[in-house]
Amino acid sequence: MAAFLRVFVGAVSAAAVALAFAGYLGTFVQGPTVPVAVGLVVLATLVNFWGIDVSAKLNLLFTVAEVAGLAIVIWFGRTTWGTVAVFEAPFGVPGVVEGAFLAFFAYLGFGSIVNVAEETENPTRTVPRAILLAIGITTVFYILVALSAVGVVDWQVLGDSASPLSLVARAAGGDAAAALVGAIALTSTANTVLILLVSTSRLVYGVSKSEYRSFPTIFARVHTDRRTPYLAIALTGGITIPFALLRDLGQVAGLANGGLLVVFVLINGALLKLRFDAPDTRGGFTAPLTVGRLSITALAGLCSSLGLLVFYVSSFV
């Protein structure tokens, strides 16, 4: 169930980010949103098939561009931080919770690092460090970008924009700055789609192996020339495209969040149970903050995930 949901979340997330890419592309060239999003998914699937080496190099190049774009936005808005009403909540506590649920989408990718463990040197040590460092560094950027964005542009105007970072750059630095940030946002969203497709296809490949059999073993086949799990890659790209057809970025992001929250409930619940059933069994990484056999980290993750999941489900009632 966890494997199925993670594949679902990966596909839906890739579709949502592809729609965001189409939104930023619209600031340069007017065109239909859905075909652009689908085209990006197809192109990223082809790059994924070509090999992990190419994907990793593109990821590194695009990540440098992403950080540069965020730094520009932060720089433009740095003088407005003192004017931002940090504790203002126009929609009260429900609005804060809804904001947290939507922002949760920005944290979907960190767990995907695990899915390329077989293609990582010393994964037991490297992968946990990579996840913790990535979350810490990225959260600082998120906060600074948020402060700059609402300091430069009214929050209601931001919420109605298909390319909010370009809007912030235009308001603070003119059309040239908006074009630069918009171009960087295109590389950022394209990079994210590629990462999601790579990690999700590797997950499909992993759980399709004969020792797991969560998925049909045919998806564990590796291409003789490219040495990539081509059928898992094709499946991931194929199930991503229909979600891009939904067109509504908020709706697609909500589906991804809901699915991942269920996964987080399962995983944190499993960790709580394992700490009691097999307290002496340890892998390469041990979750911190344990009192006796109770993992405080897992309990906090379970409760917060359940809370956001209840909020999401209640929004349809």
CSV table of C-alpha atoms in Angstrom, one decimal:
chain,number,residue,atom,x,y,z
A,1,MET,CA,0.0,0.0,0.0
A,2,ALA,CA,2.8,2.4,0.8
A,3,ALA,CA,4.6,1.6,-2.4
A,4,PHE,CA,1.4,2.1,-4.4
A,5,LEU,CA,0.7,5.4,-2.8
A,6,ARG,CA,4.3,6.6,-3.2
A,7,VAL,CA,4.1,5.9,-7.0
A,8,PHE,CA,0.7,7.7,-7.1
A,9,VAL,CA,2.2,10.7,-5.2
A,10,GLY,CA,5.2,10.8,-7.5
A,11,ALA,CA,3.1,10.8,-10.6
A,12,VAL,CA,0.6,13.4,-9.3
A,13,SER,CA,3.4,15.6,-8.0
A,14,ALA,CA,5.3,15.5,-11.4
A,15,ALA,CA,2.0,16.5,-13.1
A,16,ALA,CA,1.5,19.4,-10.7
A,17,VAL,CA,5.0,20.8,-11.2
A,18,ALA,CA,4.6,20.3,-15.0
A,19,LEU,CA,1.5,22.5,-14.8
A,20,ALA,CA,3.5,25.1,-12.9
A,21,PHE,CA,6.2,25.0,-15.6
A,22,ALA,CA,3.5,25.7,-18.2
A,23,GLY,CA,2.3,28.7,-16.0
A,24,TYR,CA,5.8,30.2,-16.0
A,25,LEU,CA,6.3,29.6,-19.7
A,26,GLY,CA,3.1,31.6,-20.3
A,27,THR,CA,4.9,34.7,-19.1
A,28,PHE,CA,7.1,34.4,-22.2
A,29,VAL,CA,5.0,32.6,-24.8
A,30,GLN,CA,1.2,32.3,-24.8
A,31,GLY,CA,0.1,28.8,-25.4
A,32,PRO,CA,-2.1,26.0,-24.1
A,33,THR,CA,-1.2,24.8,-20.6
A,34,VAL,CA,-2.0,21.1,-20.8
A,35,PRO,CA,0.0,20.3,-24.0
A,36,VAL,CA,3.0,22.1,-22.6
A,37,ALA,CA,2.8,20.2,-19.3
A,38,VAL,CA,2.4,16.9,-21.1
A,39,GLY,CA,5.3,17.7,-23.5
A,40,LEU,CA,7.6,18.4,-20.5
A,41,VAL,CA,6.6,15.0,-18.9
A,42,VAL,CA,7.4,13.2,-22.2
A,43,LEU,CA,10.8,15.0,-22.5
A,44,ALA,CA,11.8,14.3,-18.9
A,45,THR,CA,10.8,10.6,-19.3
A,46,LEU,CA,13.2,10.4,-22.3
A,47,VAL,CA,16.0,11.9,-20.3
A,48,ASN,CA,15.2,9.5,-17.5
A,49,PHE,CA,15.4,6.6,-19.9
A,50,TRP,CA,18.8,7.8,-21.2
A,51,GLY,CA,20.5,7.3,-17.9
A,52,ILE,CA,21.0,8.3,-14.3
A,53,ASP,CA,24.3,10.0,-15.2
A,54,VAL,CA,22.7,12.5,-17.5
A,55,SER,CA,19.8,13.0,-15.1
A,56,ALA,CA,22.2,13.7,-12.2
A,57,LYS,CA,24.2,16.2,-14.2
A,58,LEU,CA,21.1,18.1,-15.4
A,59,ASN,CA,19.8,18.1,-11.8
A,60,LEU,CA,23.0,19.7,-10.5
A,61,LEU,CA,23.0,22.3,-13.2
A,62,PHE,CA,19.4,23.2,-12.7
A,63,THR,CA,19.7,23.2,-8.9
A,64,VAL,CA,22.5,25.9,-9.1
A,65,ALA,CA,20.1,28.0,-11.3
A,66,GLU,CA,17.2,27.5,-8.8
A,67,VAL,CA,19.3,28.7,-5.8
A,68,ALA,CA,20.4,31.7,-7.9
A,69,GLY,CA,16.8,32.6,-8.7
A,70,LEU,CA,15.6,32.3,-5.1
A,71,ALA,CA,18.6,34.4,-4.0
A,72,ILE,CA,17.5,37.1,-6.5
A,73,VAL,CA,14.0,37.2,-5.1
A,74,ILE,CA,15.3,37.3,-1.5
A,75,TRP,CA,17.6,40.2,-2.5
A,76,PHE,CA,14.8,42.2,-4.1
A,77,GLY,CA,12.6,41.8,-1.0
A,78,ARG,CA,15.1,42.1,1.8
A,79,THR,CA,14.3,45.8,2.5
A,80,THR,CA,10.6,45.0,3.0
A,81,TRP,CA,11.0,42.3,5.7
A,82,GLY,CA,10.3,44.8,8.5
A,83,THR,CA,7.0,45.7,7.0
A,84,VAL,CA,5.7,42.1,6.8
A,85,ALA,CA,3.0,41.3,9.4
A,86,VAL,CA,4.3,37.9,10.2
A,87,PHE,CA,1.6,37.0,12.7
A,88,GLU,CA,-1.3,38.3,10.6
A,89,ALA,CA,-3.8,35.6,9.7
A,90,PRO,CA,-6.7,37.0,7.5
A,91,PHE,CA,-8.5,33.6,7.6
A,92,GLY,CA,-7.7,32.7,11.2
A,93,VAL,CA,-6.4,29.3,12.4
A,94,PRO,CA,-8.2,27.4,9.6
A,95,GLY,CA,-6.3,29.6,7.1
A,96,VAL,CA,-3.0,28.8,8.7
A,97,VAL,CA,-3.7,25.1,8.6
A,98,GLU,CA,-4.8,25.2,5.0
A,99,GLY,CA,-1.6,27.2,4.2
A,100,ALA,CA,0.5,24.5,5.9
A,101,PHE,CA,-1.3,21.8,4.0
A,102,LEU,CA,-0.6,23.5,0.7
A,103,ALA,CA,3.0,24.3,1.6
A,104,PHE,CA,3.4,20.6,2.4
A,105,PHE,CA,3.6,20.1,-1.3
A,106,ALA,CA,7.0,21.9,-1.3
A,107,TYR,CA,8.4,19.1,0.9
A,108,LEU,CA,7.4,16.2,-1.2
A,109,GLY,CA,10.8,15.7,-2.9
A,110,PHE,CA,13.1,15.1,0.1
A,111,GLY,CA,12.0,11.5,0.7
A,112,SER,CA,12.6,10.8,-3.0
A,113,ILE,CA,16.4,10.8,-2.2
A,114,VAL,CA,16.0,7.4,-0.7
A,115,ASN,CA,14.8,5.9,-4.1
A,116,VAL,CA,18.2,6.4,-5.7
A,117,ALA,CA,20.1,4.8,-2.8
A,118,GLU,CA,21.3,1.9,-5.0
A,119,GLU,CA,23.0,4.4,-7.3
A,120,THR,CA,24.6,6.3,-4.4
A,121,GLU,CA,28.0,5.8,-2.8
A,122,ASN,CA,27.8,4.7,0.8
A,123,PRO,CA,24.0,5.3,1.0
A,124,THR,CA,23.7,4.3,4.6
A,125,ARG,CA,25.7,7.4,5.6
A,126,THR,CA,25.1,9.7,2.6
A,127,VAL,CA,21.3,9.5,2.2
A,128,PRO,CA,20.2,10.4,5.7
A,129,ARG,CA,22.7,13.3,5.8
A,130,ALA,CA,21.5,14.5,2.4
A,131,ILE,CA,17.8,14.5,3.5
A,132,LEU,CA,18.4,16.4,6.7
A,133,LEU,CA,20.7,18.9,5.1
A,134,ALA,CA,18.3,19.4,2.2
A,135,ILE,CA,15.4,20.0,4.5
A,136,GLY,CA,17.3,22.4,6.7
A,137,ILE,CA,18.8,24.5,4.0
A,138,THR,CA,15.6,24.6,1.9
A,139,THR,CA,13.4,25.6,4.8
A,140,VAL,CA,15.6,28.7,5.4
A,141,PHE,CA,15.2,29.6,1.7
A,142,TYR,CA,11.4,29.0,1.8
A,143,ILE,CA,11.0,31.4,4.8
A,144,LEU,CA,13.2,34.2,3.3
A,145,VAL,CA,11.4,33.9,-0.1
A,146,ALA,CA,8.0,34.0,1.6
A,147,LEU,CA,9.0,37.1,3.5
A,148,SER,CA,10.3,38.8,0.4
A,149,ALA,CA,7.3,37.8,-1.7
A,150,VAL,CA,4.6,39.2,0.6
A,151,GLY,CA,6.7,42.2,1.4
A,152,VAL,CA,6.9,43.2,-2.3
A,153,VAL,CA,3.5,42.1,-3.6
A,154,ASP,CA,0.1,42.0,-1.9
A,155,TRP,CA,-0.6,38.4,-0.8
A,156,GLN,CA,-4.0,38.4,-2.6
A,157,VAL,CA,-2.4,39.4,-5.9
A,158,LEU,CA,0.3,36.7,-5.3
A,159,GLY,CA,-2.4,34.0,-4.8
A,160,ASP,CA,-4.0,34.9,-8.2
A,161,SER,CA,-0.8,34.7,-10.2
A,162,ALA,CA,0.3,31.7,-12.3
A,163,SER,CA,4.0,32.9,-12.0
A,164,PRO,CA,4.3,34.5,-8.5
A,165,LEU,CA,8.1,34.8,-8.4
A,166,SER,CA,8.2,36.6,-11.7
A,167,LEU,CA,5.5,38.9,-10.4
A,168,VAL,CA,7.7,39.7,-7.3
A,169,ALA,CA,10.8,40.3,-9.5
A,170,ARG,CA,8.8,42.6,-11.9
A,171,ALA,CA,7.4,44.6,-9.0
A,172,ALA,CA,10.9,45.1,-7.4
A,173,GLY,CA,13.3,45.1,-10.4
A,174,GLY,CA,11.3,45.7,-13.6
A,175,ASP,CA,10.7,43.6,-16.7
A,176,ALA,CA,14.3,42.4,-17.1
A,177,ALA,CA,14.4,41.0,-13.5
A,178,ALA,CA,11.0,39.3,-14.1
A,179,ALA,CA,12.3,37.7,-17.3
A,180,LEU,CA,15.4,36.4,-15.5
A,181,VAL,CA,13.5,35.0,-12.6
A,182,GLY,CA,10.9,33.5,-14.9
A,183,ALA,CA,13.6,31.7,-16.9
A,184,ILE,CA,15.1,30.4,-13.7
A,185,ALA,CA,11.7,29.2,-12.6
A,186,LEU,CA,11.3,27.3,-15.8
A,187,THR,CA,14.6,25.4,-15.1
A,188,SER,CA,13.5,24.9,-11.5
A,189,THR,CA,10.1,23.3,-12.4
A,190,ALA,CA,11.6,21.3,-15.2
A,191,ASN,CA,14.3,20.0,-12.9
A,192,THR,CA,11.7,19.0,-10.3
A,193,VAL,CA,9.6,17.1,-12.8
A,194,LEU,CA,12.8,15.2,-13.9
A,195,ILE,CA,13.7,14.4,-10.2
A,196,LEU,CA,10.2,13.1,-9.4
A,197,LEU,CA,10.1,10.9,-12.5
A,198,VAL,CA,13.6,9.5,-11.8
A,199,SER,CA,12.9,8.7,-8.2
A,200,THR,CA,9.4,7.3,-8.8
A,201,SER,CA,10.6,5.0,-11.6
A,202,ARG,CA,13.4,3.8,-9.3
A,203,LEU,CA,10.8,3.1,-6.6
A,204,VAL,CA,8.7,1.1,-9.1
A,205,TYR,CA,11.8,-0.8,-10.2
A,206,GLY,CA,12.8,-1.6,-6.5
A,207,VAL,CA,9.5,-2.9,-5.3
A,208,SER,CA,9.1,-5.0,-8.5
A,209,LYS,CA,12.1,-7.1,-7.7
A,210,SER,CA,11.5,-10.8,-7.1
A,211,GLU,CA,12.3,-10.5,-3.4
A,212,TYR,CA,9.5,-7.9,-2.9
A,213,ARG,CA,6.9,-8.6,-5.6
A,214,SER,CA,4.8,-5.6,-4.6
A,215,PHE,CA,4.5,-4.8,-8.3
A,216,PRO,CA,4.8,-7.3,-11.3
A,217,THR,CA,8.4,-8.4,-11.7
A,218,ILE,CA,8.3,-7.2,-15.4
A,219,PHE,CA,8.9,-3.7,-14.1
A,220,ALA,CA,12.3,-4.7,-12.7
A,221,ARG,CA,13.7,-5.3,-16.2
A,222,VAL,CA,16.7,-3.2,-17.1
A,223,HIS,CA,17.5,-2.0,-20.7
A,224,THR,CA,20.5,-3.8,-22.1
A,225,ASP,CA,22.1,-0.7,-23.5
A,226,ARG,CA,21.0,2.2,-21.3
A,227,ARG,CA,21.0,0.1,-18.1
A,228,THR,CA,17.9,1.9,-16.9
A,229,PRO,CA,14.6,0.3,-15.8
A,230,TYR,CA,12.8,1.2,-19.0
A,231,LEU,CA,9.4,-0.4,-18.3
A,232,ALA,CA,9.3,1.3,-14.8
A,233,ILE,CA,10.2,4.6,-16.5
A,234,ALA,CA,7.5,4.1,-19.1
A,235,LEU,CA,4.9,3.3,-16.5
A,236,THR,CA,5.8,6.3,-14.4
A,237,GLY,CA,5.6,8.7,-17.4
A,238,GLY,CA,2.3,7.0,-18.5
A,239,ILE,CA,0.5,7.5,-15.3
A,240,THR,CA,1.7,11.0,-14.8
A,241,ILE,CA,0.2,12.4,-18.0
A,242,PRO,CA,-3.5,11.9,-17.1
A,243,PHE,CA,-3.1,14.0,-13.9
A,244,ALA,CA,-1.6,16.8,-16.0
A,245,LEU,CA,-4.9,16.8,-18.0
A,246,LEU,CA,-6.7,17.9,-14.8
A,247,ARG,CA,-5.2,21.4,-15.4
A,248,ASP,CA,-6.0,22.7,-11.9
A,249,LEU,CA,-2.7,23.1,-10.1
A,250,GLY,CA,-4.2,23.4,-6.7
A,251,GLN,CA,-6.4,20.3,-7.1
A,252,VAL,CA,-3.5,18.2,-8.4
A,253,ALA,CA,-1.2,19.4,-5.5
A,254,GLY,CA,-4.0,18.6,-3.0
A,255,LEU,CA,-4.2,15.0,-4.4
A,256,ALA,CA,-0.4,14.6,-4.0
A,257,ASN,CA,-0.5,16.0,-0.5
A,258,GLY,CA,-3.3,13.7,0.6
A,259,GLY,CA,-1.6,10.6,-0.8
A,260,LEU,CA,1.7,11.4,0.8
A,261,LEU,CA,0.1,12.1,4.2
A,262,VAL,CA,-1.4,8.6,4.2
A,263,VAL,CA,2.1,7.3,3.5
A,264,PHE,CA,3.6,9.3,6.4
A,265,VAL,CA,0.9,7.9,8.7
A,266,LEU,CA,1.8,4.4,7.7
A,267,ILE,CA,5.6,4.9,8.0
A,268,ASN,CA,5.5,6.7,11.3
A,269,GLY,CA,3.1,4.2,12.7
A,270,ALA,CA,5.4,1.4,11.5
A,271,LEU,CA,8.4,3.0,13.3
A,272,LEU,CA,6.4,3.4,16.5
A,273,LYS,CA,5.5,-0.3,16.4
A,274,LEU,CA,9.0,-1.5,15.5
A,275,ARG,CA,10.5,0.3,18.4
A,276,PHE,CA,8.4,-1.8,20.7
A,277,ASP,CA,8.5,-5.1,18.8
A,278,ALA,CA,12.2,-5.0,17.8
A,279,PRO,CA,13.9,-2.4,19.9
A,280,ASP,CA,17.4,-3.8,19.3
A,281,THR,CA,17.0,-3.9,15.5
A,282,ARG,CA,18.7,-0.9,13.9
A,283,GLY,CA,19.5,0.0,10.3
A,284,GLY,CA,22.0,2.6,9.1
A,285,PHE,CA,20.1,5.5,10.6
A,286,THR,CA,18.2,5.9,13.9
A,287,ALA,CA,15.5,8.5,14.2
A,288,PRO,CA,16.5,10.9,17.1
A,289,LEU,CA,14.5,11.9,20.2
A,290,THR,CA,13.6,8.5,21.7
A,291,VAL,CA,12.3,8.1,25.2
A,292,GLY,CA,12.5,4.5,26.3
A,293,ARG,CA,11.0,2.7,23.3
A,294,LEU,CA,8.9,5.6,22.3
A,295,SER,CA,10.1,7.6,19.3
A,296,ILE,CA,9.0,11.2,19.8
A,297,THR,CA,10.0,12.0,16.2
A,298,ALA,CA,7.6,9.3,14.8
A,299,LEU,CA,4.8,10.3,17.2
A,300,ALA,CA,5.1,14.0,16.2
A,301,GLY,CA,5.1,12.9,12.5
A,302,LEU,CA,2.1,10.6,13.0
A,303,CYS,CA,0.0,13.3,14.8
A,304,SER,CA,0.8,16.1,12.4
A,305,SER,CA,0.2,13.9,9.4
A,306,LEU,CA,-3.1,12.7,10.8
A,307,GLY,CA,-4.1,16.3,11.6
A,308,LEU,CA,-3.4,17.6,8.1
A,309,LEU,CA,-5.1,14.5,6.5
A,310,VAL,CA,-8.2,15.1,8.6
A,311,PHE,CA,-8.2,18.7,7.4
A,312,TYR,CA,-7.9,17.7,3.8
A,313,VAL,CA,-10.7,15.1,4.0
A,314,SER,CA,-13.0,17.5,5.9
A,315,SER,CA,-12.7,20.0,3.1
A,316,PHE,CA,-14.8,17.7,0.9
A,317,VAL,CA,-17.5,17.1,3.5
